[in-house]
Tab-separated table of C-alpha atoms in Angstrom:
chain	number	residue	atom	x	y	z
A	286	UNK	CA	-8.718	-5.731	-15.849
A	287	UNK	CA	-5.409	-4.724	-16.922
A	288	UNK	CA	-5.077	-1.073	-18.257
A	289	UNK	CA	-1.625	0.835	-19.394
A	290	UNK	CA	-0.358	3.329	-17.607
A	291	UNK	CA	1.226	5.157	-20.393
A	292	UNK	CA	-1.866	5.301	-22.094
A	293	UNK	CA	-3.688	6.689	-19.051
A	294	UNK	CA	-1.039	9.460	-18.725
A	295	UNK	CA	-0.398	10.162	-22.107
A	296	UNK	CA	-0.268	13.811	-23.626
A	297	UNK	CA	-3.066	15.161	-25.180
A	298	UNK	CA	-2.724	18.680	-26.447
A	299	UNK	CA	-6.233	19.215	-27.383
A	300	UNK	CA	-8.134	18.676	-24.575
A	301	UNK	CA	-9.194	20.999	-22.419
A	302	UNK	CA	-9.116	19.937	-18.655
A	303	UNK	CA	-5.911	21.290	-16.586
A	304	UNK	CA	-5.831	17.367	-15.253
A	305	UNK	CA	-2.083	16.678	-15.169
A	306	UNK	CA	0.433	14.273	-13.540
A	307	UNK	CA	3.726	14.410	-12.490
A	308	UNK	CA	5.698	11.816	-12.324
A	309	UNK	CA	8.617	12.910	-10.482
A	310	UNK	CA	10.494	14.470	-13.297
A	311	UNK	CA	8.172	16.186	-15.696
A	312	UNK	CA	4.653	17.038	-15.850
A	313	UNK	CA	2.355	15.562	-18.063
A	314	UNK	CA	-1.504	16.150	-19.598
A	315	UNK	CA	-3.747	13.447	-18.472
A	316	UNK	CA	-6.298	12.128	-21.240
A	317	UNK	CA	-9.380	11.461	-18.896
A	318	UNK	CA	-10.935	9.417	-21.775
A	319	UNK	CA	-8.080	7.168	-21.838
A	320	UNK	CA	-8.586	6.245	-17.940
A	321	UNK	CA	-9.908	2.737	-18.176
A	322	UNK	CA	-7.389	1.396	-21.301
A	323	UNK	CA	-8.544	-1.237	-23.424
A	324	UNK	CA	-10.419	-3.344	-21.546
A	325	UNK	CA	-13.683	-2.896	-19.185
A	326	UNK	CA	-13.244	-3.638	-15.563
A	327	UNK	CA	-16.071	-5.441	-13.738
A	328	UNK	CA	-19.258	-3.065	-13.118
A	329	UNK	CA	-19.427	-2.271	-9.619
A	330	UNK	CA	-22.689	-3.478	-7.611
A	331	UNK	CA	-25.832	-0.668	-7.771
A	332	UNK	CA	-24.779	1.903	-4.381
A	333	UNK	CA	-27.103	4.522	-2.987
A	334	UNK	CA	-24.562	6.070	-1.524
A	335	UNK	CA	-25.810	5.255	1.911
A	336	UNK	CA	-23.774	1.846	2.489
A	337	UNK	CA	-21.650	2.011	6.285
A	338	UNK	CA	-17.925	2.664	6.131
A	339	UNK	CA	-15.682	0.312	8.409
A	340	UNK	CA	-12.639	2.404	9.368
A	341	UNK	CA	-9.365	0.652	10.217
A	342	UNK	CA	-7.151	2.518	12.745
A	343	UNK	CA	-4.097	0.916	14.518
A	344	UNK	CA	-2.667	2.874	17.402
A	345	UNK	CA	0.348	2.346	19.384
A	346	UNK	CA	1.165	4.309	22.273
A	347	UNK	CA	-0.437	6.968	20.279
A	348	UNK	CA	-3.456	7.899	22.242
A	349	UNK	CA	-3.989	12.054	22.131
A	350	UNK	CA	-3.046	12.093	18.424
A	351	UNK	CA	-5.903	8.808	18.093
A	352	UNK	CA	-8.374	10.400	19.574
A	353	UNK	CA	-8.226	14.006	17.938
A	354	UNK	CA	-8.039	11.410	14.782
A	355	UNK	CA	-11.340	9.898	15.780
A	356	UNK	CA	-13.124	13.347	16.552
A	357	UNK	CA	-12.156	14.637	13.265
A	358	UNK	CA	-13.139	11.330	11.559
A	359	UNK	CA	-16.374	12.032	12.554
A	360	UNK	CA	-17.216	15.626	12.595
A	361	UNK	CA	-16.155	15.853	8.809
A	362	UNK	CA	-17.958	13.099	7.886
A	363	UNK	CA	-21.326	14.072	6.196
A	364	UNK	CA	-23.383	10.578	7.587
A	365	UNK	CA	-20.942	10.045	10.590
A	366	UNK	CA	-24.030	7.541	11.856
A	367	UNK	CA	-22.507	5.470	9.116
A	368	UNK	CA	-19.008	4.988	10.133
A	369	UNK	CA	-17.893	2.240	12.436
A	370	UNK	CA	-14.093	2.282	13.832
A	371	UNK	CA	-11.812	-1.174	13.979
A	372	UNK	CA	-9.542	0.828	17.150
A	373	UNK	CA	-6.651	-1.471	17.613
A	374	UNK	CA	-4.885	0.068	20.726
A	375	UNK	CA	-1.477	-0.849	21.691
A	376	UNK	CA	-0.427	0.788	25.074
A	377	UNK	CA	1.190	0.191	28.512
A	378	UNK	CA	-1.264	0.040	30.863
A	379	UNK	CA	-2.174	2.741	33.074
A	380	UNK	CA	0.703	4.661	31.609
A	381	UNK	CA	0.131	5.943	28.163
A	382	UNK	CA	-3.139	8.082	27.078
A	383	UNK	CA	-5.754	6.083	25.831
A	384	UNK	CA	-7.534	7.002	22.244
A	385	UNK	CA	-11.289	6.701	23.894
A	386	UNK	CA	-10.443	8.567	26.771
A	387	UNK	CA	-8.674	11.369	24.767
A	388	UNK	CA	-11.655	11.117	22.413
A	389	UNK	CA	-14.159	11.756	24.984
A	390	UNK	CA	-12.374	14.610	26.521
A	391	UNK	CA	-12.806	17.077	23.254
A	392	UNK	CA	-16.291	16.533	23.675
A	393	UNK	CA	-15.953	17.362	27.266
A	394	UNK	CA	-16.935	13.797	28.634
A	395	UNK	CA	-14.835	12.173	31.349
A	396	UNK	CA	-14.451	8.446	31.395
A	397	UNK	CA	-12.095	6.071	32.818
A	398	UNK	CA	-10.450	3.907	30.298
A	399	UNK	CA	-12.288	1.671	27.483
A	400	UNK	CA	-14.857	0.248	30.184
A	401	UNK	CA	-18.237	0.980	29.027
A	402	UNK	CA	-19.924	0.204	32.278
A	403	UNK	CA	-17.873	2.920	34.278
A	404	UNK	CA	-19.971	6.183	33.449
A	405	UNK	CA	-21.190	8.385	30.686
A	406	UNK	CA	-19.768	7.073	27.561
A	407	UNK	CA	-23.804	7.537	26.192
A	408	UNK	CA	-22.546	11.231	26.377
A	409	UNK	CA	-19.646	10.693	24.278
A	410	UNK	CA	-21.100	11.377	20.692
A	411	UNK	CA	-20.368	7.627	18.622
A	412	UNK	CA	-19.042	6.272	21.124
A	413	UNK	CA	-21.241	2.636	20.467
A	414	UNK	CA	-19.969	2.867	16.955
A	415	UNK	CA	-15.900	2.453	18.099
A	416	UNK	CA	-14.590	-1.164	18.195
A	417	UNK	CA	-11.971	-1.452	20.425
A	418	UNK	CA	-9.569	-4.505	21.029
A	419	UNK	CA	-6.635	-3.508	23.165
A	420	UNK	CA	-3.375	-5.192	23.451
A	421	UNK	CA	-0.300	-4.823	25.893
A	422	UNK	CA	2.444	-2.870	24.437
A	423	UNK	CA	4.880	-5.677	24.987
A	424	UNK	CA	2.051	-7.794	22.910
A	425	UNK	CA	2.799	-5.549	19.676
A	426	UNK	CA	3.954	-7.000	16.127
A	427	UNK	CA	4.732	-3.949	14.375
A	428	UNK	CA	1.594	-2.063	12.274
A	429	UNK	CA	0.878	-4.917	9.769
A	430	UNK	CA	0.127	-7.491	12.698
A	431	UNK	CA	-2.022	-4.462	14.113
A	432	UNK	CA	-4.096	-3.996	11.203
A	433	UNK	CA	-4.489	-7.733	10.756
A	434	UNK	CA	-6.713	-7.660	13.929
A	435	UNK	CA	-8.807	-5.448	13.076
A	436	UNK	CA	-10.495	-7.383	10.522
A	437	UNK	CA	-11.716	-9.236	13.967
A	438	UNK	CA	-14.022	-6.594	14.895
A	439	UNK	CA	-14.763	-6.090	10.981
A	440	UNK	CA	-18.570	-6.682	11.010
A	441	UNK	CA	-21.159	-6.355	7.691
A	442	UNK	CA	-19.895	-2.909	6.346
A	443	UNK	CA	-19.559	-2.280	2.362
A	444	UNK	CA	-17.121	0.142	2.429
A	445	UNK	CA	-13.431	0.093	4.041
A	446	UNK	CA	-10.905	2.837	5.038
A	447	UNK	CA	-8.036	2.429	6.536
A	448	UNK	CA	-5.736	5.166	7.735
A	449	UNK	CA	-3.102	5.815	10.747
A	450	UNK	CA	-3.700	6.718	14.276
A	451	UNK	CA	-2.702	10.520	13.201
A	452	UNK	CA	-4.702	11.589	10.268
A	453	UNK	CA	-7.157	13.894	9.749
A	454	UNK	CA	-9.860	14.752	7.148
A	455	UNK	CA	-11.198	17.259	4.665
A	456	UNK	CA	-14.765	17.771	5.109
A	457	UNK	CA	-17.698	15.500	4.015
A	458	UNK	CA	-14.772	12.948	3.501
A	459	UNK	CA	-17.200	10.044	3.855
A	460	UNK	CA	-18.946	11.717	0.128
A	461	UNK	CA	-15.629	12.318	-1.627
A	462	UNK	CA	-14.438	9.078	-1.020
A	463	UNK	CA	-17.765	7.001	-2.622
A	464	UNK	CA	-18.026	9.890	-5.003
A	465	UNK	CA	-14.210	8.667	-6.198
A	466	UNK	CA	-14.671	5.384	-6.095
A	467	UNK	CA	-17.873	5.347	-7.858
A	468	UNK	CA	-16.007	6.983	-10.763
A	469	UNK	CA	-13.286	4.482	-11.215
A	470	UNK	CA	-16.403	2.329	-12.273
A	471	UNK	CA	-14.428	-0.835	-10.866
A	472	UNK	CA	-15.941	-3.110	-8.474
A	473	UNK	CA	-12.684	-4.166	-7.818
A	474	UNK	CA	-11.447	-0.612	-7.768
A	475	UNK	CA	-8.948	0.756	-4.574
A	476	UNK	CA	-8.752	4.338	-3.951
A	477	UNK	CA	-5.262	4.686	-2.222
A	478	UNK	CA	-2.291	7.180	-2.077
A	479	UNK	CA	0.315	8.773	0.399
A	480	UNK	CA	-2.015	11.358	2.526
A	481	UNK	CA	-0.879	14.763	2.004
A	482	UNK	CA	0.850	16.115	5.155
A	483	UNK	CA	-1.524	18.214	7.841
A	484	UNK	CA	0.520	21.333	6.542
A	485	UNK	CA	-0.548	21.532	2.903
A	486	UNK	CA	-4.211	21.773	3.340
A	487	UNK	CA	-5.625	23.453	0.577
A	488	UNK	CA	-3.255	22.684	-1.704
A	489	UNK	CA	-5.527	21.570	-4.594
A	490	UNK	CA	-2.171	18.939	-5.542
A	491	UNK	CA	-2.599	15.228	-4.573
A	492	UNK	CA	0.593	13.309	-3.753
A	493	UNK	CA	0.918	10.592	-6.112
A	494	UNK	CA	3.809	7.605	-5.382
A	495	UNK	CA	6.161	6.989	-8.910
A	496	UNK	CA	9.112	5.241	-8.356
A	497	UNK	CA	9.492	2.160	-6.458
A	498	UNK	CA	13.008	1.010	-4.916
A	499	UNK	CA	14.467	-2.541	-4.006
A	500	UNK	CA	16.000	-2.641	-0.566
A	501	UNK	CA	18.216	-4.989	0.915
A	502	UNK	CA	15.246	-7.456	1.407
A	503	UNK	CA	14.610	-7.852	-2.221
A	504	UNK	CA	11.199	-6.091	-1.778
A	505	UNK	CA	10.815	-3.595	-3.277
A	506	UNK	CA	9.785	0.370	-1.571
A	507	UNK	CA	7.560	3.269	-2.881
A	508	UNK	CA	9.207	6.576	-2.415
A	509	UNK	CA	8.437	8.359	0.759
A	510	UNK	CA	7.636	11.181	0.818
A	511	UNK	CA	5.516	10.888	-2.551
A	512	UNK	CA	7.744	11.785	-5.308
A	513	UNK	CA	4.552	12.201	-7.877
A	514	UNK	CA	1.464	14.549	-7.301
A	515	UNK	CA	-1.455	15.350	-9.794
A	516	UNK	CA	-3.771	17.852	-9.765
A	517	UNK	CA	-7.636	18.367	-11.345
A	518	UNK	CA	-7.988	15.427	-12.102
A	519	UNK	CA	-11.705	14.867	-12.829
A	520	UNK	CA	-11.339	10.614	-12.402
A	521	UNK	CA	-9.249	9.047	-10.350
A	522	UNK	CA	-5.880	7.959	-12.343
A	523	UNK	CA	-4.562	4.263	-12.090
A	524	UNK	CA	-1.304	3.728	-10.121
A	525	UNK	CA	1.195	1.496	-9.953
A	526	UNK	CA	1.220	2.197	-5.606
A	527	UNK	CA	-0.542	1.595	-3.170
A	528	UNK	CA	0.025	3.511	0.585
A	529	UNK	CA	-1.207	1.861	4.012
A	530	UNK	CA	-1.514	5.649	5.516
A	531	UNK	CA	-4.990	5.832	3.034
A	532	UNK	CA	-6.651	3.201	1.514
A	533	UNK	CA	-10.479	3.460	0.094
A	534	UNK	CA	-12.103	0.042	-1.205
A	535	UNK	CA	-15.067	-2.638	-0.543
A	536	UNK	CA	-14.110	-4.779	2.325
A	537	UNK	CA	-14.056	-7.629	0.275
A	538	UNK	CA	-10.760	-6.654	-0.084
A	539	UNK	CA	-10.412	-7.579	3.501
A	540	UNK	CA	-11.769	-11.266	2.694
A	541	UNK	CA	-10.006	-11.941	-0.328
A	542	UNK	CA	-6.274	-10.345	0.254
A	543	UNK	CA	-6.715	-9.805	4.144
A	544	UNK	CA	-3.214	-8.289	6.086
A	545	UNK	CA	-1.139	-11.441	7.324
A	546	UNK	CA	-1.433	-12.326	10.738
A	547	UNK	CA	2.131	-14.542	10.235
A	548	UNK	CA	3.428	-12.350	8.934
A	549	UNK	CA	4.552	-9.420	11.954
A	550	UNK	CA	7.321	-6.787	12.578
A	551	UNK	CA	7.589	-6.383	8.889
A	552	UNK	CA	7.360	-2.535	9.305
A	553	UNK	CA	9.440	-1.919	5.581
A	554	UNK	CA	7.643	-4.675	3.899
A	555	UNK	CA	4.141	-4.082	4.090
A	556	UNK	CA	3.040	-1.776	1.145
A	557	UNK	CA	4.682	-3.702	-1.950
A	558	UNK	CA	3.434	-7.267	-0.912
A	559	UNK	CA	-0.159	-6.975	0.048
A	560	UNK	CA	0.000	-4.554	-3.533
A	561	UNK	CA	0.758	-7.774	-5.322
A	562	UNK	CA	-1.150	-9.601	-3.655
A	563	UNK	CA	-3.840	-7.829	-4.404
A	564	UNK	CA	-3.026	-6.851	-7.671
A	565	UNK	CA	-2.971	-10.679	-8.426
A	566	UNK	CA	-6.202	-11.201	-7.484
A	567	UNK	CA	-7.748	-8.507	-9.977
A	568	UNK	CA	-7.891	-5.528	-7.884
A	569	UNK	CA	-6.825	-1.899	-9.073
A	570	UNK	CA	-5.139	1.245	-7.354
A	571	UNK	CA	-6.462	4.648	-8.110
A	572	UNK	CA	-4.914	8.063	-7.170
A	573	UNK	CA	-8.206	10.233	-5.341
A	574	UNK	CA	-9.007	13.465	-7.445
A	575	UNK	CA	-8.864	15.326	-4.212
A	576	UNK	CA	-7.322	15.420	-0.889
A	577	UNK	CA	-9.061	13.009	1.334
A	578	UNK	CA	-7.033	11.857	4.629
A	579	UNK	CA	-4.142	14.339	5.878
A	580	UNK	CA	-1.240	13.021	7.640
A	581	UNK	CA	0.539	14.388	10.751
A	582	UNK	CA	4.121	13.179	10.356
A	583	UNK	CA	5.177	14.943	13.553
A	584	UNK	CA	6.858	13.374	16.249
A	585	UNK	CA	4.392	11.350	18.791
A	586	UNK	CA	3.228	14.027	21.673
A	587	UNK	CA	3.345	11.679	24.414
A	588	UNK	CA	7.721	11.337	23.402
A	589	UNK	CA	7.291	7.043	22.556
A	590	UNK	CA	9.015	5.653	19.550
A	591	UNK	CA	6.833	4.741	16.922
A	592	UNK	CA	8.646	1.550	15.914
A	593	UNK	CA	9.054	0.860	19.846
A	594	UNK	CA	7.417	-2.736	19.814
A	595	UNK	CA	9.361	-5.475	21.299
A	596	UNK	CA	12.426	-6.503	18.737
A	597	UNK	CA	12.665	-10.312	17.519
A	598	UNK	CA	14.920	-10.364	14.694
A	599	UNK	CA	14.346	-14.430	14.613
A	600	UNK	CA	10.759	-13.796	14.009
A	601	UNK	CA	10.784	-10.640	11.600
A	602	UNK	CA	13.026	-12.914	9.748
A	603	UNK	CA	10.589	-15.596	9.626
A	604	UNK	CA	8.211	-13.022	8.426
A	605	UNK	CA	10.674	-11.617	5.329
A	606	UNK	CA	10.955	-15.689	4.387
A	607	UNK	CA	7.410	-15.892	3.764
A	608	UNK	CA	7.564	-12.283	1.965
A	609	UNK	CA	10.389	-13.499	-0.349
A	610	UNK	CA	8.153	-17.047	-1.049
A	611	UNK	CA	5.453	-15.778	-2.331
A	612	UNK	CA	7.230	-12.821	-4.463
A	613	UNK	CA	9.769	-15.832	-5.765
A	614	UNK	CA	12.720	-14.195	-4.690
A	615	UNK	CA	15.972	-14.747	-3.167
A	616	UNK	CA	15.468	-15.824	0.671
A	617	UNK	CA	12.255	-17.682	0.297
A	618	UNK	CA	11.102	-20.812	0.114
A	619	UNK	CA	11.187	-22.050	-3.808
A	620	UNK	CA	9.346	-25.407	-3.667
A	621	UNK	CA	5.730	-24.741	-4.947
A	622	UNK	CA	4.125	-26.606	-1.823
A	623	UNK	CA	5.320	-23.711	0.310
A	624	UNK	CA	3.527	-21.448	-1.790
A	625	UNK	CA	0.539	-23.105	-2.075
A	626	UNK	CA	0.270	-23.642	1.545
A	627	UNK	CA	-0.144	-19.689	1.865
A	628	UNK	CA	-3.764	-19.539	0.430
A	629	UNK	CA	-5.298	-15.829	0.548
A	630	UNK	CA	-1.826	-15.359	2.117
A	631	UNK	CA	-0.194	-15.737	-0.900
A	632	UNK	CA	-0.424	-14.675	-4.698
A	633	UNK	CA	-3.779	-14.317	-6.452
A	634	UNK	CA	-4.322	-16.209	-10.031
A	635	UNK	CA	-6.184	-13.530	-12.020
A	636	UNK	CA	-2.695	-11.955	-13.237
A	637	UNK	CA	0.505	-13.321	-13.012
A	638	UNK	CA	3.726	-12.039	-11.014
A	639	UNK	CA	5.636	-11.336	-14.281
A	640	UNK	CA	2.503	-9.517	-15.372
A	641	UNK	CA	2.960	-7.420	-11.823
A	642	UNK	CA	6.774	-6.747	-12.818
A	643	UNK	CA	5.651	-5.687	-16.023
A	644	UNK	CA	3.108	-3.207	-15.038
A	645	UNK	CA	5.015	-1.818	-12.028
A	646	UNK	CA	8.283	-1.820	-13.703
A	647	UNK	CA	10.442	-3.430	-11.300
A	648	UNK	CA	12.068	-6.509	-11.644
A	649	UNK	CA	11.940	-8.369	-8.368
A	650	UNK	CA	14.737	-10.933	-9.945
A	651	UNK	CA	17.280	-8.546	-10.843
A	652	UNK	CA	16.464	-6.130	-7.959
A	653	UNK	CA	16.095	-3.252	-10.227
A	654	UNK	CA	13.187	-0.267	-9.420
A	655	UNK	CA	11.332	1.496	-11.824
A	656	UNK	CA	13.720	4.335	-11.594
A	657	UNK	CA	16.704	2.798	-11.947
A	658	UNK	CA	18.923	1.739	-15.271
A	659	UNK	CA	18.884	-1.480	-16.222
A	660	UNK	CA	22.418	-1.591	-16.985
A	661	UNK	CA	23.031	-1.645	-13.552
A	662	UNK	CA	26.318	-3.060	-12.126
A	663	UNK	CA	24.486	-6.157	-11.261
A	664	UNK	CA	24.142	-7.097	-14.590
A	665	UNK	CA	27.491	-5.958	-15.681
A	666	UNK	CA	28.529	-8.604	-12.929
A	667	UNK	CA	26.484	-11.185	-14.718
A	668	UNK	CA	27.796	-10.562	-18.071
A	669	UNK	CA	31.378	-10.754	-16.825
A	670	UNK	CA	30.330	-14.143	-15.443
A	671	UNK	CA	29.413	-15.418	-18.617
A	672	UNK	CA	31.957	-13.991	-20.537
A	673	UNK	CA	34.755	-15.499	-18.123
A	674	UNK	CA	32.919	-18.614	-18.705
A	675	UNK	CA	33.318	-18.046	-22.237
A	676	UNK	CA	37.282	-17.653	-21.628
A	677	UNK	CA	37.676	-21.100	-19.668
A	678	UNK	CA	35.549	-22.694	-22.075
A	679	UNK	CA	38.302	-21.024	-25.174
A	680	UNK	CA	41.351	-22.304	-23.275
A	681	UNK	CA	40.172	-25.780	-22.259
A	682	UNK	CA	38.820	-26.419	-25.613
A	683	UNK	CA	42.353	-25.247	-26.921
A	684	UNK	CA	41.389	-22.011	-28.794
A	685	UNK	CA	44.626	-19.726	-27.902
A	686	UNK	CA	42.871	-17.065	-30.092
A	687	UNK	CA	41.941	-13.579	-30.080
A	688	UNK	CA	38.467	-12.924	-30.130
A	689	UNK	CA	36.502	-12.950	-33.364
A	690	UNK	CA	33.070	-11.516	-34.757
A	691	UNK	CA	31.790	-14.743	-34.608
A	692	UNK	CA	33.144	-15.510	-31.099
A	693	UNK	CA	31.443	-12.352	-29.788
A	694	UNK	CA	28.414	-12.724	-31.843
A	695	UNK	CA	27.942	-16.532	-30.078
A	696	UNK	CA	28.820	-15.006	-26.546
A	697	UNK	CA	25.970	-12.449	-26.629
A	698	UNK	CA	23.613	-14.852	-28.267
A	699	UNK	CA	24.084	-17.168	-24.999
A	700	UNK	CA	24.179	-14.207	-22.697
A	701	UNK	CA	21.031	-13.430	-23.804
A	702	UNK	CA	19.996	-16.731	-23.131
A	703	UNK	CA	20.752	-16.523	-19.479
């Protein structure tokens, strides 16, 4: 299933579609032919384009945005009877709007909270098709604890979407979004970028993550806002990204490399980690030809913090730990018992995580990002290491001599080594 970026990207003077990338520094010609590399990915199972959509939406203390969300979700969808909503609602009580209610009221429909037996949610247009599980604000774990729950109310649905509680849509959405995957030819295919923000609609450019950054954690960071974009594309184009804000894929994706329910307030670490796990498991990321999901990144109406969930440092740590395991890297547990004991948790076995570095370009060991020079003073501090090492080893052994050819020649051979 593995395909080469570079190859998908390449130049090609002599073709004729405007498809082109950018990568964040220069623009490039995309070779549509060149799309699916060397090798085949697995044939997708025979669609008819009719199959239900689960959508996965997370709110916290977010409810007028959340429901404008879920009227929009549905009025642009061209078979809205074939969407079903996972609405995982974090609010206080009796205090902040709530997404249903706020959802009912642009259709002109008054109800009183999320109790269906209080009066005239039949009027409120899919109102059955919403799955709501509520929690106390005080209850919150940060948004990949939120969108582990919603796989609770995940029922039989072939398709599933997951967005934030303050997107909205282009029109006949539901279409463009089978129509892309369906190209990618790749049962195991995931249609996934940064949404475009509300502003730029109509610009034909999609926003397209590049670089990837470590942070203090170790784990690495896609650039944000998207530092790529590509436009006309005529297939979706691998990626080496994946974004939380839009993500397009069959929910078996949601049985085989589900969100981590032990793993909460990991706010920064939830895009890079579930990408390799994922990616380990066989699965693929694909940039959309087209503008599907818009974001608003505006501040939240109501005035409530975004990241407002109760603080525990002692248990976000906890949560990096098992991060840093299962991505082998400083801070996590290195005995292989603690990594087995992570199941669908933990890495997949289809490609390896060197295989991962590799194709992403990062190296998770010598906390370098794609962008960044390898030469970095990291590893100038490692070399100096070895060649002090090489110094003590000189004067114990008695060699009060300048360095020679040979002596450097033998010092980079075992630096190299290392």
């Amino acid at each position: 299933l593995r395909q080469d970026l570079e190859t998908a990207t390449r130049v090609d003077w002599t073709m004729t579609s405007k498809a082109r990338v950018f990568d964040g520094s220069k623009w490039e010609n995309v070779d549509e032919s060149a799309v699916h590399g060397e090798n085949t990915p697995i044939k997708p199972a025979t669609a008819t384009g009719k199959e239900k959509i689960f959508v996965s939406l997370p709110s916290f203390r977010d409810g007028k945005r959340c429901g404008s969300t879920l009227k929009d979700l549905f009025d642009k969808a061209k078979n809205p009877d074939k969407v079903f909503v996972g609405l995982i609602e974090q609010n206080i009580p009796k205090h902040d709007k709530e997404c249903l209610v706020e959802y009912c009221a642009l259709h002109g429909v008054s109800i009183r909270g999320h109790h269906k037996m209080l009066v005239d949610t039949d009027k409120c247009p899919h109102y059955d098709q919403i799955r709501l599980l509520a929690v106390y604000n005080i209850g919150a774990k940060g948004p990949s604890y939120a969108r582990s729950l919603a796989r609770k109310v995940m029922e039989n649905e072939e398709y599933c979407l997951q967005i934030d509680a303050h997107s909205s849509f282009t029109k006949n959405w539901d279409t463009f979004a089978k129509e892309d995957w369906a190209k990618i030819d790749n049962e195991y295919g995931i249609i996934s970028t940064v949404p475009a923000n509300v502003k730029d609609k109509g610009n034909e450019e999609v926003p397209r993550q590049c670089r990837a950054k470590q942070m203090d954690t170790g784990i690495p960071a896609y650039s944000f806002p998207a530092d790529g974009k590509v436009e006309h594309l005529q297939k979706p184009l691998l990626s080496r990204a994946w974004s939380a804000g839009f993500s397009f894929a069959k929910c078996h994706l949601e049985e085989s490399a589900p969100y981590d329910p032990f793993a909460p307030l990991l706010w920064d670490g939830e895009q890079f980690p579930r990408f390799a796990r994922f990616w380990t498991r066989g699965y693929d990321v694909y940039t959309p030809t087209r503008n599907i999901v818009y974001h608003d990144p505006g501040p939240n109406p109501q005035g409530n913090d975004p990241k407002g969930w109760p603080k525990q440092e002692e248990i976000r740590q906890m949560s990096l730990k098992r991060v840093q395991t299962f991505l082998q890297i400083d801070g996590g547990d290195a005995k292989r018992s603690s990594q087995a004991n992570l199941g669908i948790y933990g890495l997949g076995k289809r490609r390896t995580l060197r295989q991962l570095m590799d194709f992403v370009g990062v190296d998770l060991y010598q906390r370098t990002g794609n962008g960044e020079v390898r030469a970095t003073m990291f590893l100038h501090s490692a070399m100096l290491h070895v060649l002090l090492g090489y110094l003590v080893f000189l004067i114990t052994s008695h060699h009060f001599y300048p360095f020679t050819t040979n002596d450097l020649n033998s010092f980079l051979i075992e630096y190299e080594m290392r």
